[in-house]
């Protein structure tokens, strides 16, 4: 079985916050691994949108890095770091 990888975006309806991520599909849901902003996942409803599927995880990570880097200074971006 070949695993597929995807980039995703988590949004919080009505709040404006978002989070970019990458995940290897293993049949289990995954919503990100924030530390500083984890309380938002626990307190608010959120939606996850799969953006693109990849055969190679490295390619998915490259896209995730570009997405985060482009929005890094937006206060609504909840990513705490990018590029590993």
JSON list of C-alpha atoms in Angstrom, two decimals:
[
{"chain": "A", "resi": 1, "resn": "UNK", "atom": "CA", "xyz": [0.00, 0.00, 0.00]},
{"chain": "A", "resi": 2, "resn": "UNK", "atom": "CA", "xyz": [1.35, 3.40, -1.01]},
{"chain": "A", "resi": 3, "resn": "UNK", "atom": "CA", "xyz": [0.60, 6.21, 1.39]},
{"chain": "A", "resi": 4, "resn": "UNK", "atom": "CA", "xyz": [-0.61, 9.53, 0.02]},
{"chain": "A", "resi": 5, "resn": "UNK", "atom": "CA", "xyz": [0.22, 12.90, 1.50]},
{"chain": "A", "resi": 6, "resn": "UNK", "atom": "CA", "xyz": [-1.77, 16.11, 1.50]},
{"chain": "A", "resi": 7, "resn": "UNK", "atom": "CA", "xyz": [-1.69, 19.76, 2.43]},
{"chain": "A", "resi": 8, "resn": "UNK", "atom": "CA", "xyz": [-4.63, 21.13, 4.34]},
{"chain": "A", "resi": 9, "resn": "UNK", "atom": "CA", "xyz": [-6.03, 24.31, 5.84]},
{"chain": "A", "resi": 10, "resn": "UNK", "atom": "CA", "xyz": [-7.87, 24.52, 9.15]},
{"chain": "A", "resi": 11, "resn": "UNK", "atom": "CA", "xyz": [-10.28, 27.45, 9.50]},
{"chain": "A", "resi": 12, "resn": "UNK", "atom": "CA", "xyz": [-12.42, 28.63, 12.38]},
{"chain": "A", "resi": 13, "resn": "UNK", "atom": "CA", "xyz": [-15.76, 29.87, 10.97]},
{"chain": "A", "resi": 14, "resn": "UNK", "atom": "CA", "xyz": [-16.47, 33.48, 11.90]},
{"chain": "A", "resi": 15, "resn": "UNK", "atom": "CA", "xyz": [-13.10, 33.96, 13.58]},
{"chain": "A", "resi": 16, "resn": "UNK", "atom": "CA", "xyz": [-10.69, 34.60, 10.68]},
{"chain": "A", "resi": 17, "resn": "UNK", "atom": "CA", "xyz": [-7.96, 32.30, 12.05]},
{"chain": "A", "resi": 18, "resn": "UNK", "atom": "CA", "xyz": [-6.36, 29.60, 9.91]},
{"chain": "A", "resi": 19, "resn": "UNK", "atom": "CA", "xyz": [-3.63, 27.00, 10.08]},
{"chain": "A", "resi": 20, "resn": "UNK", "atom": "CA", "xyz": [-1.70, 25.33, 7.22]},
{"chain": "A", "resi": 21, "resn": "UNK", "atom": "CA", "xyz": [-0.56, 21.75, 7.54]},
{"chain": "A", "resi": 22, "resn": "UNK", "atom": "CA", "xyz": [0.66, 18.57, 5.87]},
{"chain": "A", "resi": 23, "resn": "UNK", "atom": "CA", "xyz": [-0.32, 15.01, 6.73]},
{"chain": "A", "resi": 24, "resn": "UNK", "atom": "CA", "xyz": [0.33, 11.48, 5.55]},
{"chain": "A", "resi": 25, "resn": "UNK", "atom": "CA", "xyz": [-3.02, 9.78, 5.12]},
{"chain": "A", "resi": 26, "resn": "UNK", "atom": "CA", "xyz": [-3.12, 6.76, 7.42]},
{"chain": "A", "resi": 27, "resn": "UNK", "atom": "CA", "xyz": [-6.88, 6.59, 7.86]},
{"chain": "A", "resi": 28, "resn": "UNK", "atom": "CA", "xyz": [-6.83, 8.62, 11.08]},
{"chain": "A", "resi": 29, "resn": "UNK", "atom": "CA", "xyz": [-8.01, 12.25, 11.19]},
{"chain": "A", "resi": 30, "resn": "UNK", "atom": "CA", "xyz": [-5.39, 14.89, 11.87]},
{"chain": "A", "resi": 31, "resn": "UNK", "atom": "CA", "xyz": [-5.96, 18.56, 12.65]},
{"chain": "A", "resi": 32, "resn": "UNK", "atom": "CA", "xyz": [-2.50, 19.97, 13.27]},
{"chain": "A", "resi": 33, "resn": "UNK", "atom": "CA", "xyz": [-0.08, 20.10, 16.15]},
{"chain": "A", "resi": 34, "resn": "UNK", "atom": "CA", "xyz": [-0.10, 23.67, 17.44]},
{"chain": "A", "resi": 35, "resn": "UNK", "atom": "CA", "xyz": [1.34, 24.39, 20.86]},
{"chain": "A", "resi": 36, "resn": "UNK", "atom": "CA", "xyz": [0.73, 28.07, 21.50]},
{"chain": "A", "resi": 37, "resn": "UNK", "atom": "CA", "xyz": [-2.73, 28.14, 19.95]},
{"chain": "A", "resi": 38, "resn": "UNK", "atom": "CA", "xyz": [-3.97, 24.65, 20.87]},
{"chain": "A", "resi": 39, "resn": "UNK", "atom": "CA", "xyz": [-6.73, 26.11, 23.06]},
{"chain": "A", "resi": 40, "resn": "UNK", "atom": "CA", "xyz": [-8.48, 27.42, 19.94]},
{"chain": "A", "resi": 41, "resn": "UNK", "atom": "CA", "xyz": [-8.87, 23.87, 18.62]},
{"chain": "A", "resi": 42, "resn": "UNK", "atom": "CA", "xyz": [-10.38, 22.85, 21.96]},
{"chain": "A", "resi": 43, "resn": "UNK", "atom": "CA", "xyz": [-12.64, 25.86, 22.42]},
{"chain": "A", "resi": 44, "resn": "UNK", "atom": "CA", "xyz": [-13.88, 26.76, 18.91]},
{"chain": "A", "resi": 45, "resn": "UNK", "atom": "CA", "xyz": [-15.44, 24.79, 16.08]},
{"chain": "A", "resi": 46, "resn": "UNK", "atom": "CA", "xyz": [-13.14, 24.37, 13.12]},
{"chain": "A", "resi": 47, "resn": "UNK", "atom": "CA", "xyz": [-13.22, 23.01, 9.59]},
{"chain": "A", "resi": 48, "resn": "UNK", "atom": "CA", "xyz": [-10.49, 21.22, 7.69]},
{"chain": "A", "resi": 49, "resn": "UNK", "atom": "CA", "xyz": [-10.05, 21.52, 3.94]},
{"chain": "A", "resi": 50, "resn": "UNK", "atom": "CA", "xyz": [-7.72, 19.24, 2.00]},
{"chain": "A", "resi": 51, "resn": "UNK", "atom": "CA", "xyz": [-5.96, 21.43, -0.56]},
{"chain": "A", "resi": 52, "resn": "UNK", "atom": "CA", "xyz": [-3.84, 19.04, -2.62]},
{"chain": "A", "resi": 53, "resn": "UNK", "atom": "CA", "xyz": [-2.74, 15.39, -2.68]},
{"chain": "A", "resi": 54, "resn": "UNK", "atom": "CA", "xyz": [0.87, 14.29, -3.34]},
{"chain": "A", "resi": 55, "resn": "UNK", "atom": "CA", "xyz": [2.70, 11.05, -3.98]},
{"chain": "A", "resi": 56, "resn": "UNK", "atom": "CA", "xyz": [5.76, 12.37, -2.15]},
{"chain": "A", "resi": 57, "resn": "UNK", "atom": "CA", "xyz": [5.70, 13.87, 1.36]},
{"chain": "A", "resi": 58, "resn": "UNK", "atom": "CA", "xyz": [8.63, 16.16, 0.55]},
{"chain": "A", "resi": 59, "resn": "UNK", "atom": "CA", "xyz": [6.57, 17.86, -2.18]},
{"chain": "A", "resi": 60, "resn": "UNK", "atom": "CA", "xyz": [3.65, 18.32, 0.25]},
{"chain": "A", "resi": 61, "resn": "UNK", "atom": "CA", "xyz": [6.00, 19.85, 2.82]},
{"chain": "A", "resi": 62, "resn": "UNK", "atom": "CA", "xyz": [7.41, 22.25, 0.21]},
{"chain": "A", "resi": 63, "resn": "UNK", "atom": "CA", "xyz": [3.90, 23.49, -0.60]},
{"chain": "A", "resi": 64, "resn": "UNK", "atom": "CA", "xyz": [3.06, 23.83, 3.10]},
{"chain": "A", "resi": 65, "resn": "UNK", "atom": "CA", "xyz": [6.22, 25.89, 3.64]},
{"chain": "A", "resi": 66, "resn": "UNK", "atom": "CA", "xyz": [5.31, 28.24, 0.77]},
{"chain": "A", "resi": 67, "resn": "UNK", "atom": "CA", "xyz": [1.78, 28.70, 2.13]},
{"chain": "A", "resi": 68, "resn": "UNK", "atom": "CA", "xyz": [3.01, 29.52, 5.62]},
{"chain": "A", "resi": 69, "resn": "UNK", "atom": "CA", "xyz": [5.84, 31.74, 4.41]},
{"chain": "A", "resi": 70, "resn": "UNK", "atom": "CA", "xyz": [3.41, 33.80, 2.31]},
{"chain": "A", "resi": 71, "resn": "UNK", "atom": "CA", "xyz": [1.06, 34.41, 5.27]},
{"chain": "A", "resi": 72, "resn": "UNK", "atom": "CA", "xyz": [3.62, 34.37, 8.09]},
{"chain": "A", "resi": 73, "resn": "UNK", "atom": "CA", "xyz": [3.04, 37.98, 9.18]},
{"chain": "A", "resi": 74, "resn": "UNK", "atom": "CA", "xyz": [-0.75, 37.76, 9.11]},
{"chain": "A", "resi": 75, "resn": "UNK", "atom": "CA", "xyz": [-1.97, 37.79, 12.75]},
{"chain": "A", "resi": 76, "resn": "UNK", "atom": "CA", "xyz": [-4.73, 35.33, 11.78]},
{"chain": "A", "resi": 77, "resn": "UNK", "atom": "CA", "xyz": [-2.18, 32.71, 10.71]},
{"chain": "A", "resi": 78, "resn": "UNK", "atom": "CA", "xyz": [-1.81, 30.29, 13.62]},
{"chain": "A", "resi": 79, "resn": "UNK", "atom": "CA", "xyz": [1.30, 28.50, 12.37]},
{"chain": "A", "resi": 80, "resn": "UNK", "atom": "CA", "xyz": [4.15, 28.89, 14.82]},
{"chain": "A", "resi": 81, "resn": "UNK", "atom": "CA", "xyz": [6.98, 28.00, 12.45]},
{"chain": "A", "resi": 82, "resn": "UNK", "atom": "CA", "xyz": [7.63, 26.75, 8.95]},
{"chain": "A", "resi": 83, "resn": "UNK", "atom": "CA", "xyz": [10.21, 24.76, 7.03]},
{"chain": "A", "resi": 84, "resn": "UNK", "atom": "CA", "xyz": [10.59, 21.92, 9.51]}
]
